[in-house]
XYZ file of C-alpha atoms in Angstrom:
404
model
C -30.260 -8.038 -19.669
C -26.403 -7.825 -20.419
C -25.234 -8.283 -23.881
C -21.630 -10.083 -24.148
C -20.129 -11.048 -27.775
C -17.253 -13.167 -29.121
C -14.682 -11.470 -31.084
C -11.696 -12.005 -33.263
C -8.874 -11.623 -30.617
C -5.281 -11.239 -31.326
C -3.009 -13.479 -29.027
C 0.608 -15.081 -28.743
C 1.603 -17.853 -31.177
C 1.320 -20.988 -29.116
C 5.405 -21.551 -28.792
C 5.752 -17.959 -27.299
C 2.917 -17.747 -25.332
C 4.861 -17.944 -21.530
C 7.173 -15.239 -22.978
C 4.756 -12.562 -24.633
C 2.449 -11.626 -21.468
C 3.409 -9.089 -19.157
C 2.379 -7.454 -15.720
C 0.874 -3.952 -16.115
C 3.899 -1.877 -16.834
C 3.980 0.126 -13.791
C 4.149 -2.740 -11.583
C 7.842 -3.396 -12.452
C 10.637 -2.157 -10.799
C 13.172 -0.306 -12.923
C 15.311 -3.253 -12.769
C 12.600 -5.824 -13.401
C 11.819 -3.910 -16.397
C 14.986 -3.436 -17.881
C 15.681 -7.399 -17.515
C 12.405 -8.026 -19.201
C 13.287 -5.613 -22.131
C 17.223 -6.600 -22.405
C 16.674 -10.200 -22.631
C 13.019 -11.119 -23.633
C 12.624 -9.970 -26.988
C 9.014 -11.199 -27.086
C 7.873 -9.415 -24.227
C 4.826 -7.444 -24.959
C 6.219 -4.732 -22.847
C 8.213 -3.850 -26.201
C 4.807 -2.947 -27.513
C 3.863 -0.783 -24.538
C 7.315 0.795 -24.360
C 8.776 1.002 -27.891
C 11.183 3.725 -27.129
C 13.013 1.702 -24.478
C 15.993 0.866 -26.675
C 17.492 4.437 -27.308
C 15.879 5.818 -24.263
C 14.049 8.415 -26.349
C 12.053 10.976 -24.559
C 9.144 11.546 -26.916
C 5.670 13.230 -27.445
C 2.810 11.421 -26.226
C 1.090 11.466 -29.654
C 4.502 9.999 -31.177
C 4.769 7.367 -28.428
C 1.188 6.034 -29.157
C 2.114 5.717 -33.076
C 5.177 4.033 -32.168
C 3.166 1.300 -30.005
C 0.876 0.974 -32.810
C 3.840 0.442 -34.974
C 5.450 -2.156 -32.871
C 2.422 -3.949 -32.196
C 1.804 -4.404 -35.998
C 5.544 -5.648 -36.047
C 4.777 -8.243 -33.711
C 1.889 -9.360 -36.027
C 3.898 -9.391 -38.894
C 6.678 -11.685 -37.171
C 3.966 -13.757 -35.793
C 4.674 -13.269 -32.575
C 0.800 -12.572 -32.098
C -1.666 -13.935 -34.050
C -5.280 -13.202 -35.050
C -8.354 -15.890 -34.557
C -10.102 -16.540 -37.923
C -13.541 -16.480 -36.086
C -15.159 -14.699 -33.314
C -14.578 -16.566 -29.768
C -14.997 -16.390 -26.035
C -12.293 -17.806 -23.749
C -12.469 -19.343 -20.448
C -9.322 -18.284 -18.507
C -7.888 -19.482 -15.204
C -5.120 -17.988 -13.125
C -3.817 -20.002 -10.207
C -1.682 -18.344 -7.840
C -0.132 -19.821 -4.590
C -3.333 -19.299 -2.832
C -6.346 -18.741 -4.973
C -7.963 -19.842 -8.221
C -9.582 -17.506 -10.441
C -11.549 -18.501 -13.422
C -13.758 -16.286 -15.597
C -14.614 -15.446 -19.217
C -13.191 -13.098 -21.857
C -15.666 -11.586 -23.922
C -16.990 -8.401 -25.393
C -19.415 -6.083 -23.099
C -21.457 -3.336 -24.633
C -21.158 0.210 -24.448
C -24.876 0.395 -24.473
C -24.954 -1.490 -21.049
C -22.546 0.689 -19.655
C -24.055 3.740 -20.541
C -27.617 2.213 -19.204
C -26.223 1.251 -16.178
C -26.658 -2.292 -16.536
C -22.582 -2.444 -16.204
C -22.798 -0.481 -12.827
C -19.760 1.477 -11.296
C -18.606 2.231 -7.898
C -15.558 4.294 -8.370
C -15.176 7.581 -9.674
C -12.971 8.774 -12.289
C -10.272 11.428 -13.386
C -11.257 13.190 -16.653
C -7.514 13.635 -17.725
C -6.898 9.914 -17.259
C -9.809 9.013 -19.546
C -9.184 11.336 -21.985
C -5.256 10.284 -21.937
C -6.296 6.422 -22.487
C -9.066 7.183 -24.854
C -6.488 8.834 -27.102
C -4.163 5.786 -26.426
C -7.209 3.531 -27.858
C -7.740 5.906 -30.801
C -3.931 5.964 -32.021
C -2.952 2.599 -31.196
C -6.207 0.828 -32.346
C -6.272 -1.925 -29.495
C -6.701 -2.662 -25.720
C -5.046 -5.600 -24.100
C -6.139 -4.947 -20.694
C -9.741 -6.287 -19.871
C -12.079 -4.647 -17.376
C -12.873 -6.629 -14.712
C -16.402 -7.203 -14.547
C -18.253 -9.342 -11.740
C -21.888 -11.207 -12.197
C -24.056 -12.622 -9.322
C -23.365 -16.557 -8.527
C -25.122 -18.539 -11.129
C -24.670 -22.422 -10.455
C -25.333 -23.346 -13.944
C -22.473 -21.369 -15.318
C -20.361 -22.785 -12.529
C -21.190 -26.248 -13.789
C -20.552 -25.363 -17.427
C -17.117 -23.646 -16.654
C -16.330 -26.814 -14.104
C -17.109 -29.176 -17.509
C -14.917 -26.855 -19.877
C -12.028 -26.697 -17.876
C -12.002 -30.687 -18.376
C -11.249 -30.073 -21.818
C -7.816 -29.610 -23.795
C -6.899 -26.105 -23.307
C -5.374 -23.849 -25.938
C -2.754 -22.519 -23.510
C -1.263 -23.642 -20.433
C 2.092 -21.753 -18.980
C 3.520 -20.421 -16.025
C 4.826 -16.907 -15.322
C 7.893 -15.664 -13.525
C 5.524 -15.136 -10.356
C 4.785 -18.752 -10.412
C 1.272 -18.236 -11.320
C -0.340 -20.838 -13.723
C -2.104 -19.422 -16.553
C -4.763 -21.693 -18.563
C -6.937 -20.521 -21.464
C -9.395 -22.355 -23.320
C -10.997 -21.337 -26.368
C -15.033 -21.359 -26.614
C -15.883 -21.469 -30.509
C -18.553 -23.744 -30.728
C -21.811 -22.109 -31.735
C -24.136 -23.735 -29.428
C -21.975 -22.844 -26.533
C -21.568 -19.273 -27.605
C -25.218 -18.856 -27.865
C -25.779 -20.510 -24.703
C -23.398 -18.439 -22.919
C -25.006 -15.085 -24.307
C -28.474 -16.273 -23.246
C -27.129 -16.811 -19.687
C -25.835 -13.241 -19.411
C -28.952 -11.772 -21.192
C -30.688 -13.101 -18.325
C -28.630 -11.184 -15.638
C -30.110 -7.901 -14.365
C -26.958 -6.393 -13.678
C -22.886 -6.727 -14.012
C -20.672 -4.954 -11.656
C -17.228 -3.187 -12.627
C -14.783 -4.397 -10.045
C -11.588 -3.021 -11.625
C -11.201 -0.809 -14.783
C -13.260 2.284 -14.312
C -10.891 4.475 -16.210
C -10.757 1.842 -19.190
C -14.538 1.369 -19.439
C -15.109 5.339 -19.056
C -12.414 5.618 -21.976
C -13.975 3.330 -24.526
C -17.313 5.031 -23.860
C -15.624 8.599 -24.904
C -13.945 6.838 -27.741
C -17.332 5.449 -28.907
C -19.157 8.918 -28.719
C -16.329 10.415 -30.680
C -15.605 7.841 -33.431
C -19.165 6.013 -33.953
C -19.694 8.140 -37.259
C -17.112 5.777 -38.589
C -19.272 2.940 -38.447
C -16.637 0.860 -36.760
C -18.775 -2.056 -34.757
C -15.857 -2.781 -32.483
C -16.321 0.622 -30.914
C -19.788 -0.825 -29.478
C -18.167 -3.191 -27.098
C -15.244 -3.210 -24.810
C -13.069 -6.381 -23.630
C -13.901 -7.616 -20.131
C -13.119 -10.592 -17.732
C -16.301 -11.667 -16.334
C -15.809 -13.356 -13.174
C -18.380 -14.663 -10.298
C -18.698 -12.317 -7.399
C -17.858 -15.421 -5.458
C -14.391 -15.578 -7.095
C -12.982 -12.099 -6.517
C -10.658 -11.225 -3.871
C -11.137 -7.856 -2.409
C -8.444 -6.072 -0.512
C -8.169 -2.790 0.930
C -5.889 -0.288 0.401
C -4.093 1.001 3.432
C -2.712 4.452 4.153
C 0.606 6.140 4.919
C 0.985 9.593 5.880
C 4.141 11.886 5.998
C 3.343 13.539 9.222
C 1.121 14.436 12.246
C 0.010 17.727 11.015
C 1.930 19.251 13.855
C 0.434 17.295 16.558
C 2.695 15.432 18.919
C 2.519 11.540 19.290
C 0.584 12.110 22.582
C -1.697 14.789 21.205
C -2.536 12.685 18.322
C -3.384 9.596 20.506
C -5.554 11.762 22.639
C -7.541 13.205 19.850
C -7.758 9.445 18.618
C -9.452 8.530 21.968
C -12.580 10.548 21.450
C -13.579 8.136 18.642
C -11.679 4.977 19.153
C -10.782 2.495 21.918
C -6.939 2.322 21.494
C -4.787 -0.754 22.259
C -1.272 -0.936 22.131
C -0.058 -4.290 20.421
C 3.804 -3.318 20.492
C 5.577 -5.230 18.246
C 2.430 -7.713 17.055
C 2.158 -7.299 13.416
C -1.719 -6.403 13.979
C -4.004 -5.848 10.926
C -7.946 -5.403 11.665
C -10.135 -8.490 11.671
C -13.647 -6.923 11.161
C -15.276 -3.917 10.034
C -15.079 -0.833 12.331
C -11.623 -2.124 13.429
C -8.460 -0.141 12.254
C -4.786 -0.910 12.583
C -1.909 1.901 13.285
C 1.679 1.917 13.487
C 3.310 4.993 14.784
C 6.709 5.373 16.349
C 7.694 1.925 16.387
C 4.303 0.498 17.637
C 1.447 -1.012 16.398
C -1.949 -0.018 17.835
C -5.769 -1.353 17.381
C -8.420 1.333 17.006
C -11.933 -0.003 17.779
C -14.481 2.568 16.835
C -16.850 3.567 19.845
C -20.064 4.382 17.897
C -21.177 2.152 14.874
C -24.572 3.119 14.003
C -24.796 4.902 10.618
C -27.309 6.581 8.567
C -26.131 4.834 5.455
C -23.742 2.323 3.916
C -21.222 4.885 2.674
C -20.935 6.253 5.835
C -20.224 3.060 7.394
C -17.459 2.324 5.096
C -14.433 1.775 6.899
C -12.307 3.845 4.293
C -14.815 6.771 4.730
C -14.839 6.536 8.725
C -11.089 6.828 8.572
C -11.183 9.940 6.365
C -14.258 11.561 8.591
C -12.760 10.572 11.811
C -8.913 10.719 11.451
C -7.320 11.986 7.986
C -9.505 15.066 7.784
C -10.354 16.560 11.120
C -6.793 15.462 12.613
C -4.313 15.143 9.932
C -5.692 17.927 7.824
C -5.820 15.949 4.413
C -9.117 16.767 2.218
C -8.135 15.364 -0.970
C -7.571 11.877 -1.006
C -6.509 11.697 -4.520
C -3.977 14.515 -5.081
C -2.874 15.593 -1.401
C 0.983 14.628 -1.579
C 0.994 13.881 2.119
C -0.795 10.319 1.804
C 0.149 7.111 -0.059
C -1.623 4.090 -0.869
C -0.419 0.694 0.020
C -2.540 -2.279 -1.496
C -3.598 -4.913 1.227
C -2.215 -7.600 -0.911
C 1.085 -6.660 0.514
C 2.342 -7.437 3.951
C 1.807 -5.247 6.911
C 5.907 -5.265 7.063
C 5.881 -2.927 4.231
C 4.217 -0.146 5.903
C 6.224 -0.753 9.200
C 9.397 -0.415 7.111
C 8.144 2.622 5.203
C 7.764 4.313 8.527
C 10.696 3.242 10.503
C 12.780 4.914 7.498
C 11.586 7.964 8.559
C 9.628 9.518 5.378
C 6.419 8.496 7.045
C 4.717 8.980 10.447
C 2.244 7.189 10.604
C 0.488 4.067 8.933
C -3.306 2.790 8.962
C -4.603 -0.708 7.713
C -8.210 -1.138 7.231
C -10.621 -4.051 6.949
C -11.678 -4.750 3.608
C -14.841 -3.696 2.009
C -17.434 -6.468 1.058
C -18.964 -7.353 -2.304
C -22.367 -6.434 -0.735
C -21.183 -2.994 0.259
C -19.717 -2.496 -3.314
C -22.978 -3.544 -5.022
C -25.067 -1.660 -2.674
C -23.126 1.462 -3.631
C -23.339 0.821 -7.097
C -26.956 0.009 -7.262
C -27.730 3.460 -5.653
C -25.382 5.390 -8.106
C -22.943 6.012 -4.973
C -19.054 6.403 -5.461
C -16.669 4.704 -2.934
C -13.965 6.995 -1.668
C -10.787 6.926 -3.360
C -8.233 3.962 -3.155
C -10.981 1.886 -1.095
C -10.297 -1.604 -2.831
C -7.718 -3.321 -4.211
C -9.336 -6.324 -6.139
C -7.861 -9.442 -8.053
C -7.343 -10.963 -10.227
C -5.204 -8.761 -12.397
C -4.904 -9.869 -15.843
C -1.526 -9.792 -17.927
C -1.116 -7.645 -20.762
C -0.658 -9.242 -24.372
C -2.333 -12.452 -23.803
C -5.691 -11.730 -25.465
C -5.941 -8.311 -27.338
C -9.355 -6.656 -28.374
C -8.731 -4.620 -31.860
C -10.860 -1.347 -32.003
């Protein structure tokens, strides 16, 4: 049984809604960031990076306090406004290729602790601690955890009907995505939604493992305060059929002392190798791997495809066990400086360019993991290898804020 709650969100004023929300801070190039901060006074980036104007180098604690101050200024200036009653939101993101629709709600820390909300990724303690401190000092979170639920035809029919109603917001962002937000404030709708999720045995975190872990840590530290908002964290709940799961591809700086010929020969013991020349080839099924090396693309077909577990059969784990570790000498996928990761949402030409420029020696492309693989691992308390999935949608900061 999963518990969700409506909450008194903070959101942009109607007349500024197209100007406030931003992508995640680290997704901007320096030039894009400067442009937004120089020419858009309403961008939420001013809250996230309040020291920009003076280019100050400040301590973490000072920065967090400045974020809180700028956030309160946005509210005082009515750039951001708070709901007068707890609500849910129905949110649609329409890109050039896909439409994502889900529900923004508060999800229970107890469900996270009791494994009703299940995980498939490990977390880094320092990142969890850092974001916990951020939440504690700033008092808000604007990046919902992406949580998926099993397909539910009644819920999909309800969503379809609600999308015919007049929205609260309808705007386009600079990347040409269209965003539509409906406010769900009717008590009957709220009760019906809560009952639907109470009937679900499990929910699954698709993206946001560090954010949810930080929310739990903050709850454990601050629960004596009696703040009820600590009992929940903001989530974007979306049907598992609506997720877009990409792979994370890998690029490596060197061949670990091997020549090209030695490396190809070593690969041939586990893979059938097909030279694709200049064809921009990517895997078309499980147990296939693409490789770009010395100006040419290769298809690698795994010879032995029988495994004892779903974990061992993950393409990311196979690449590690057959190539990255034994041949290229990479043991720590998180921290080894010789490996970098490229989300599968980017074209394979990005990998080609990075290798051609000479900083990297070889690139590998993978076939994306399936939702069934992700759920199986989560159900069995197993963790995927680092950087196994890149999952969309990505939610914009500053559109809906959960105050703690």
